[in-house]
């Protein structure tokens, strides 16, 4: 059977995993709008550099660009207890 090696291309997009900015999601063009380490195809915040991909509420938006960071229904600027 197949084995996984360092030179493999897991997502089969033609970019080897060790240089692919989204090694598990196909993104042949390697677009990276915000210049962080994550390609747009797998970046949870494509418009803001967020190298750690932090997402405390587990929605599809990274904390750096999430209007309701704790997903409690209050926008961050109205929330008296952000991140809880």
mmCIF file of N, CA and C in Angstrom:
data_model
loop_
_atom_site.group_PDB
_atom_site.id
_atom_site.type_symbol
_atom_site.label_atom_id
_atom_site.label_comp_id
_atom_site.label_asym_id
_atom_site.label_seq_id
_atom_site.Cartn_x
_atom_site.Cartn_y
_atom_site.Cartn_z
ATOM 1 N N UNK A 1 0.811 -1.190 0.000
ATOM 2 C CA UNK A 1 0.000 0.000 0.000
ATOM 3 C C UNK A 1 0.852 1.249 0.000
ATOM 4 N N UNK A 2 0.183 2.364 -0.095
ATOM 5 C CA UNK A 2 0.866 3.658 -0.080
ATOM 6 C C UNK A 2 1.361 3.983 1.324
ATOM 7 N N UNK A 3 2.476 4.640 1.401
ATOM 8 C CA UNK A 3 2.989 5.120 2.676
ATOM 9 C C UNK A 3 3.149 6.623 2.594
ATOM 10 N N UNK A 4 3.092 7.284 3.710
ATOM 11 C CA UNK A 4 3.251 8.729 3.753
ATOM 12 C C UNK A 4 4.718 9.050 3.928
ATOM 13 N N UNK A 5 5.254 9.881 3.073
ATOM 14 C CA UNK A 5 6.643 10.304 3.141
ATOM 15 C C UNK A 5 6.702 11.820 3.135
ATOM 16 N N UNK A 6 7.834 12.393 3.529
ATOM 17 C CA UNK A 6 7.993 13.847 3.566
ATOM 18 C C UNK A 6 7.756 14.494 2.213
ATOM 19 N N UNK A 7 8.065 13.815 1.132
ATOM 20 C CA UNK A 7 7.938 14.394 -0.200
ATOM 21 C C UNK A 7 6.547 14.178 -0.790
ATOM 22 N N UNK A 8 5.607 13.719 -0.006
ATOM 23 C CA UNK A 8 4.258 13.456 -0.498
ATOM 24 C C UNK A 8 3.445 14.734 -0.664
ATOM 25 N N UNK A 9 2.358 14.575 -1.381
ATOM 26 C CA UNK A 9 1.414 15.663 -1.634
ATOM 27 C C UNK A 9 0.046 15.154 -1.193
ATOM 28 N N UNK A 10 -0.270 15.271 0.093
ATOM 29 C CA UNK A 10 -1.478 14.700 0.687
ATOM 30 C C UNK A 10 -2.747 15.131 -0.039
ATOM 31 N N UNK A 11 -2.870 16.418 -0.380
ATOM 32 C CA UNK A 11 -4.094 16.918 -1.000
ATOM 33 C C UNK A 11 -4.071 16.828 -2.524
ATOM 34 N N UNK A 12 -2.987 16.319 -3.066
ATOM 35 C CA UNK A 12 -2.876 16.053 -4.507
ATOM 36 C C UNK A 12 -3.078 17.304 -5.365
ATOM 37 N N UNK A 13 -2.525 18.443 -4.902
ATOM 38 C CA UNK A 13 -2.660 19.683 -5.662
ATOM 39 C C UNK A 13 -1.399 20.051 -6.440
ATOM 40 N N UNK A 14 -0.403 19.161 -6.403
ATOM 41 C CA UNK A 14 0.826 19.407 -7.138
ATOM 42 C C UNK A 14 1.879 20.151 -6.345
ATOM 43 N N UNK A 15 1.576 20.512 -5.093
ATOM 44 C CA UNK A 15 2.523 21.206 -4.219
ATOM 45 C C UNK A 15 2.883 20.241 -3.086
ATOM 46 N N UNK A 16 4.160 19.929 -2.931
ATOM 47 C CA UNK A 16 4.561 18.995 -1.886
ATOM 48 C C UNK A 16 4.266 19.579 -0.507
ATOM 49 N N UNK A 17 3.867 18.713 0.407
ATOM 50 C CA UNK A 17 3.408 19.128 1.733
ATOM 51 C C UNK A 17 4.375 20.024 2.484
ATOM 52 N N UNK A 18 5.667 19.794 2.356
ATOM 53 C CA UNK A 18 6.621 20.579 3.138
ATOM 54 C C UNK A 18 6.697 22.038 2.703
ATOM 55 N N UNK A 19 6.127 22.386 1.548
ATOM 56 C CA UNK A 19 6.089 23.785 1.107
ATOM 57 C C UNK A 19 4.665 24.266 0.816
ATOM 58 N N UNK A 20 3.684 23.409 1.007
ATOM 59 C CA UNK A 20 2.274 23.730 0.755
ATOM 60 C C UNK A 20 1.726 24.538 1.930
ATOM 61 N N UNK A 21 1.093 25.696 1.672
ATOM 62 C CA UNK A 21 0.554 26.509 2.762
ATOM 63 C C UNK A 21 -0.799 26.013 3.261
ATOM 64 N N UNK A 22 -1.348 24.994 2.640
ATOM 65 C CA UNK A 22 -2.540 24.268 3.111
ATOM 66 C C UNK A 22 -2.363 22.799 2.723
ATOM 67 N N UNK A 23 -1.534 22.065 3.443
ATOM 68 C CA UNK A 23 -1.195 20.712 3.008
ATOM 69 C C UNK A 23 -2.344 19.717 3.007
ATOM 70 N N UNK A 24 -3.467 20.027 3.619
ATOM 71 C CA UNK A 24 -4.605 19.103 3.655
ATOM 72 C C UNK A 24 -5.782 19.544 2.782
ATOM 73 N N UNK A 25 -5.665 20.734 2.168
ATOM 74 C CA UNK A 25 -6.732 21.272 1.313
ATOM 75 C C UNK A 25 -6.123 21.689 -0.015
ATOM 76 N N UNK A 26 -6.741 21.254 -1.116
ATOM 77 C CA UNK A 26 -6.232 21.587 -2.452
ATOM 78 C C UNK A 26 -6.220 23.096 -2.668
ATOM 79 N N UNK A 27 -5.091 23.612 -3.038
ATOM 80 C CA UNK A 27 -4.953 25.037 -3.356
ATOM 81 C C UNK A 27 -3.725 25.220 -4.234
ATOM 82 N N UNK A 28 -3.850 24.826 -5.454
ATOM 83 C CA UNK A 28 -2.739 24.860 -6.397
ATOM 84 C C UNK A 28 -2.123 26.254 -6.517
ATOM 85 N N UNK A 29 -2.944 27.301 -6.430
ATOM 86 C CA UNK A 29 -2.423 28.661 -6.617
ATOM 87 C C UNK A 29 -1.702 29.216 -5.379
ATOM 88 N N UNK A 30 -1.853 28.566 -4.225
ATOM 89 C CA UNK A 30 -1.190 28.972 -2.986
ATOM 90 C C UNK A 30 -1.505 30.421 -2.599
ATOM 91 N N UNK A 31 -2.704 30.895 -2.929
ATOM 92 C CA UNK A 31 -3.107 32.263 -2.571
ATOM 93 C C UNK A 31 -2.997 32.464 -1.063
ATOM 94 N N UNK A 32 -2.539 33.656 -0.680
ATOM 95 C CA UNK A 32 -2.380 33.996 0.724
ATOM 96 C C UNK A 32 -2.567 35.509 0.866
ATOM 97 N N UNK A 33 -3.811 35.947 0.924
ATOM 98 C CA UNK A 33 -4.162 37.373 0.901
ATOM 99 C C UNK A 33 -3.590 38.182 2.050
ATOM 100 N N UNK A 34 -3.497 37.591 3.245
ATOM 101 C CA UNK A 34 -3.051 38.365 4.405
ATOM 102 C C UNK A 34 -1.574 38.183 4.744
ATOM 103 N N UNK A 35 -0.873 37.315 4.041
ATOM 104 C CA UNK A 35 0.564 37.162 4.224
ATOM 105 C C UNK A 35 0.990 36.392 5.454
ATOM 106 N N UNK A 36 0.059 35.714 6.139
ATOM 107 C CA UNK A 36 0.491 34.871 7.252
ATOM 108 C C UNK A 36 0.930 33.511 6.702
ATOM 109 N N UNK A 37 1.132 32.553 7.524
ATOM 110 C CA UNK A 37 1.637 31.252 7.077
ATOM 111 C C UNK A 37 0.566 30.369 6.445
ATOM 112 N N UNK A 38 -0.690 30.772 6.496
ATOM 113 C CA UNK A 38 -1.809 29.950 6.042
ATOM 114 C C UNK A 38 -2.348 30.436 4.713
ATOM 115 N N UNK A 39 -2.558 29.527 3.779
ATOM 116 C CA UNK A 39 -3.167 29.866 2.496
ATOM 117 C C UNK A 39 -4.640 30.181 2.661
ATOM 118 N N UNK A 40 -5.196 30.947 1.742
ATOM 119 C CA UNK A 40 -6.604 31.348 1.828
ATOM 120 C C UNK A 40 -7.553 30.161 1.941
ATOM 121 N N UNK A 41 -7.212 29.045 1.328
ATOM 122 C CA UNK A 41 -8.095 27.872 1.327
ATOM 123 C C UNK A 41 -8.293 27.285 2.717
ATOM 124 N N UNK A 42 -7.348 27.492 3.624
ATOM 125 C CA UNK A 42 -7.467 26.919 4.965
ATOM 126 C C UNK A 42 -7.343 27.966 6.073
ATOM 127 N N UNK A 43 -7.226 29.229 5.725
ATOM 128 C CA UNK A 43 -7.078 30.319 6.691
ATOM 129 C C UNK A 43 -8.449 30.694 7.247
ATOM 130 N N UNK A 44 -8.586 30.768 8.560
ATOM 131 C CA UNK A 44 -9.882 31.117 9.142
ATOM 132 C C UNK A 44 -10.115 32.621 9.215
ATOM 133 N N UNK A 45 -9.192 33.379 8.655
ATOM 134 C CA UNK A 45 -9.322 34.833 8.617
ATOM 135 C C UNK A 45 -8.445 35.352 7.478
ATOM 136 N N UNK A 46 -8.945 35.325 6.271
ATOM 137 C CA UNK A 46 -8.118 35.616 5.093
ATOM 138 C C UNK A 46 -7.726 37.082 4.947
ATOM 139 N N UNK A 47 -8.413 37.992 5.625
ATOM 140 C CA UNK A 47 -8.120 39.413 5.446
ATOM 141 C C UNK A 47 -7.207 39.991 6.518
ATOM 142 N N UNK A 48 -6.918 39.221 7.562
ATOM 143 C CA UNK A 48 -6.097 39.699 8.668
ATOM 144 C C UNK A 48 -5.043 38.641 8.996
ATOM 145 N N UNK A 49 -3.796 39.080 9.162
ATOM 146 C CA UNK A 49 -2.724 38.167 9.523
ATOM 147 C C UNK A 49 -2.996 37.585 10.902
ATOM 148 N N UNK A 50 -3.183 36.291 10.966
ATOM 149 C CA UNK A 50 -3.458 35.602 12.233
ATOM 150 C C UNK A 50 -2.725 34.268 12.250
ATOM 151 N N UNK A 51 -1.453 34.340 12.454
ATOM 152 C CA UNK A 51 -0.576 33.175 12.349
ATOM 153 C C UNK A 51 -0.979 32.008 13.239
ATOM 154 N N UNK A 52 -1.590 32.275 14.381
ATOM 155 C CA UNK A 52 -1.933 31.202 15.308
ATOM 156 C C UNK A 52 -3.284 30.561 15.010
ATOM 157 N N UNK A 53 -4.094 31.149 14.115
ATOM 158 C CA UNK A 53 -5.406 30.608 13.751
ATOM 159 C C UNK A 53 -6.312 30.415 14.973
ATOM 160 N N UNK A 54 -6.155 31.277 15.969
ATOM 161 C CA UNK A 54 -6.965 31.192 17.185
ATOM 162 C C UNK A 54 -8.441 31.370 16.840
ATOM 163 N N UNK A 55 -9.292 30.556 17.466
ATOM 164 C CA UNK A 55 -10.728 30.592 17.218
ATOM 165 C C UNK A 55 -11.443 30.027 18.443
ATOM 166 N N UNK A 56 -11.570 30.847 19.510
ATOM 167 C CA UNK A 56 -12.061 30.324 20.782
ATOM 168 C C UNK A 56 -13.500 29.834 20.746
ATOM 169 N N UNK A 57 -14.338 30.384 19.862
ATOM 170 C CA UNK A 57 -15.724 29.933 19.836
ATOM 171 C C UNK A 57 -15.974 28.811 18.822
ATOM 172 N N UNK A 58 -14.957 28.428 18.075
ATOM 173 C CA UNK A 58 -15.068 27.286 17.174
ATOM 174 C C UNK A 58 -15.934 27.502 15.946
ATOM 175 N N UNK A 59 -16.257 28.754 15.616
ATOM 176 C CA UNK A 59 -17.022 29.000 14.398
ATOM 177 C C UNK A 59 -16.054 29.062 13.219
ATOM 178 N N UNK A 60 -16.506 29.507 12.068
ATOM 179 C CA UNK A 60 -15.628 29.512 10.897
ATOM 180 C C UNK A 60 -14.738 30.741 10.807
ATOM 181 N N UNK A 61 -14.857 31.683 11.742
ATOM 182 C CA UNK A 61 -14.064 32.910 11.711
ATOM 183 C C UNK A 61 -12.999 32.903 12.803
ATOM 184 N N UNK A 62 -11.764 33.224 12.440
ATOM 185 C CA UNK A 62 -10.695 33.343 13.421
ATOM 186 C C UNK A 62 -10.931 34.544 14.321
ATOM 187 N N UNK A 63 -10.380 34.503 15.508
ATOM 188 C CA UNK A 63 -10.592 35.567 16.494
ATOM 189 C C UNK A 63 -10.221 36.948 15.977
ATOM 190 N N UNK A 64 -9.203 37.036 15.155
ATOM 191 C CA UNK A 64 -8.748 38.335 14.656
ATOM 192 C C UNK A 64 -9.773 39.034 13.757
ATOM 193 N N UNK A 65 -10.715 38.303 13.199
ATOM 194 C CA UNK A 65 -11.705 38.923 12.308
ATOM 195 C C UNK A 65 -13.139 38.526 12.660
ATOM 196 N N UNK A 66 -13.357 38.033 13.865
ATOM 197 C CA UNK A 66 -14.683 37.594 14.310
ATOM 198 C C UNK A 66 -15.365 38.741 15.046
ATOM 199 N N UNK A 67 -16.520 39.169 14.567
ATOM 200 C CA UNK A 67 -17.261 40.271 15.196
ATOM 201 C C UNK A 67 -17.865 39.887 16.544
ATOM 202 N N UNK A 68 -18.049 38.589 16.779
ATOM 203 C CA UNK A 68 -18.571 38.082 18.053
ATOM 204 C C UNK A 68 -17.653 36.946 18.493
ATOM 205 N N UNK A 69 -16.527 37.308 19.072
ATOM 206 C CA UNK A 69 -15.442 36.368 19.341
ATOM 207 C C UNK A 69 -15.842 35.203 20.255
ATOM 208 N N UNK A 70 -16.818 35.409 21.141
ATOM 209 C CA UNK A 70 -17.224 34.326 22.035
ATOM 210 C C UNK A 70 -18.586 33.728 21.658
ATOM 211 N N UNK A 71 -19.149 34.188 20.553
ATOM 212 C CA UNK A 71 -20.391 33.635 19.996
ATOM 213 C C UNK A 71 -21.551 33.637 20.996
ATOM 214 N N UNK A 72 -21.666 34.742 21.757
ATOM 215 C CA UNK A 72 -22.737 34.839 22.737
ATOM 216 C C UNK A 72 -23.900 35.711 22.260
ATOM 217 N N UNK A 73 -23.812 36.174 21.018
ATOM 218 C CA UNK A 73 -24.882 36.992 20.464
ATOM 219 C C UNK A 73 -24.655 38.490 20.613
ATOM 220 N N UNK A 74 -23.608 38.884 21.322
ATOM 221 C CA UNK A 74 -23.272 40.295 21.480
ATOM 222 C C UNK A 74 -22.016 40.585 20.665
ATOM 223 N N UNK A 75 -22.089 41.591 19.797
ATOM 224 C CA UNK A 75 -20.902 41.972 19.034
ATOM 225 C C UNK A 75 -19.815 42.438 19.990
ATOM 226 N N UNK A 76 -18.587 42.222 19.625
ATOM 227 C CA UNK A 76 -17.455 42.530 20.512
ATOM 228 C C UNK A 76 -17.522 43.932 21.099
ATOM 229 N N UNK A 77 -17.872 44.920 20.280
ATOM 230 C CA UNK A 77 -17.887 46.299 20.786
ATOM 231 C C UNK A 77 -19.027 46.539 21.775
ATOM 232 N N UNK A 78 -20.026 45.655 21.841
ATOM 233 C CA UNK A 78 -21.141 45.774 22.776
ATOM 234 C C UNK A 78 -21.001 44.814 23.957
ATOM 235 N N UNK A 79 -20.091 43.889 23.864
ATOM 236 C CA UNK A 79 -19.952 42.804 24.847
ATOM 237 C C UNK A 79 -19.131 43.250 26.046
ATOM 238 N N UNK A 80 -19.651 43.057 27.248
ATOM 239 C CA UNK A 80 -18.909 43.425 28.443
ATOM 240 C C UNK A 80 -18.050 42.283 28.968
ATOM 241 N N UNK A 81 -18.082 41.157 28.283
ATOM 242 C CA UNK A 81 -17.303 40.004 28.724
ATOM 243 C C UNK A 81 -16.860 39.223 27.476
ATOM 244 N N UNK A 82 -15.971 39.794 26.711
ATOM 245 C CA UNK A 82 -15.469 39.130 25.505
ATOM 246 C C UNK A 82 -14.618 37.943 25.917
ATOM 247 N N UNK A 83 -14.714 36.887 25.144
ATOM 248 C CA UNK A 83 -13.928 35.644 25.332
ATOM 249 C C UNK A 83 -14.405 34.808 26.488
ATOM 250 N N UNK A 84 -15.671 34.861 26.840
ATOM 251 C CA UNK A 84 -16.192 33.991 27.885
ATOM 252 C C UNK A 84 -17.551 33.477 27.495
#
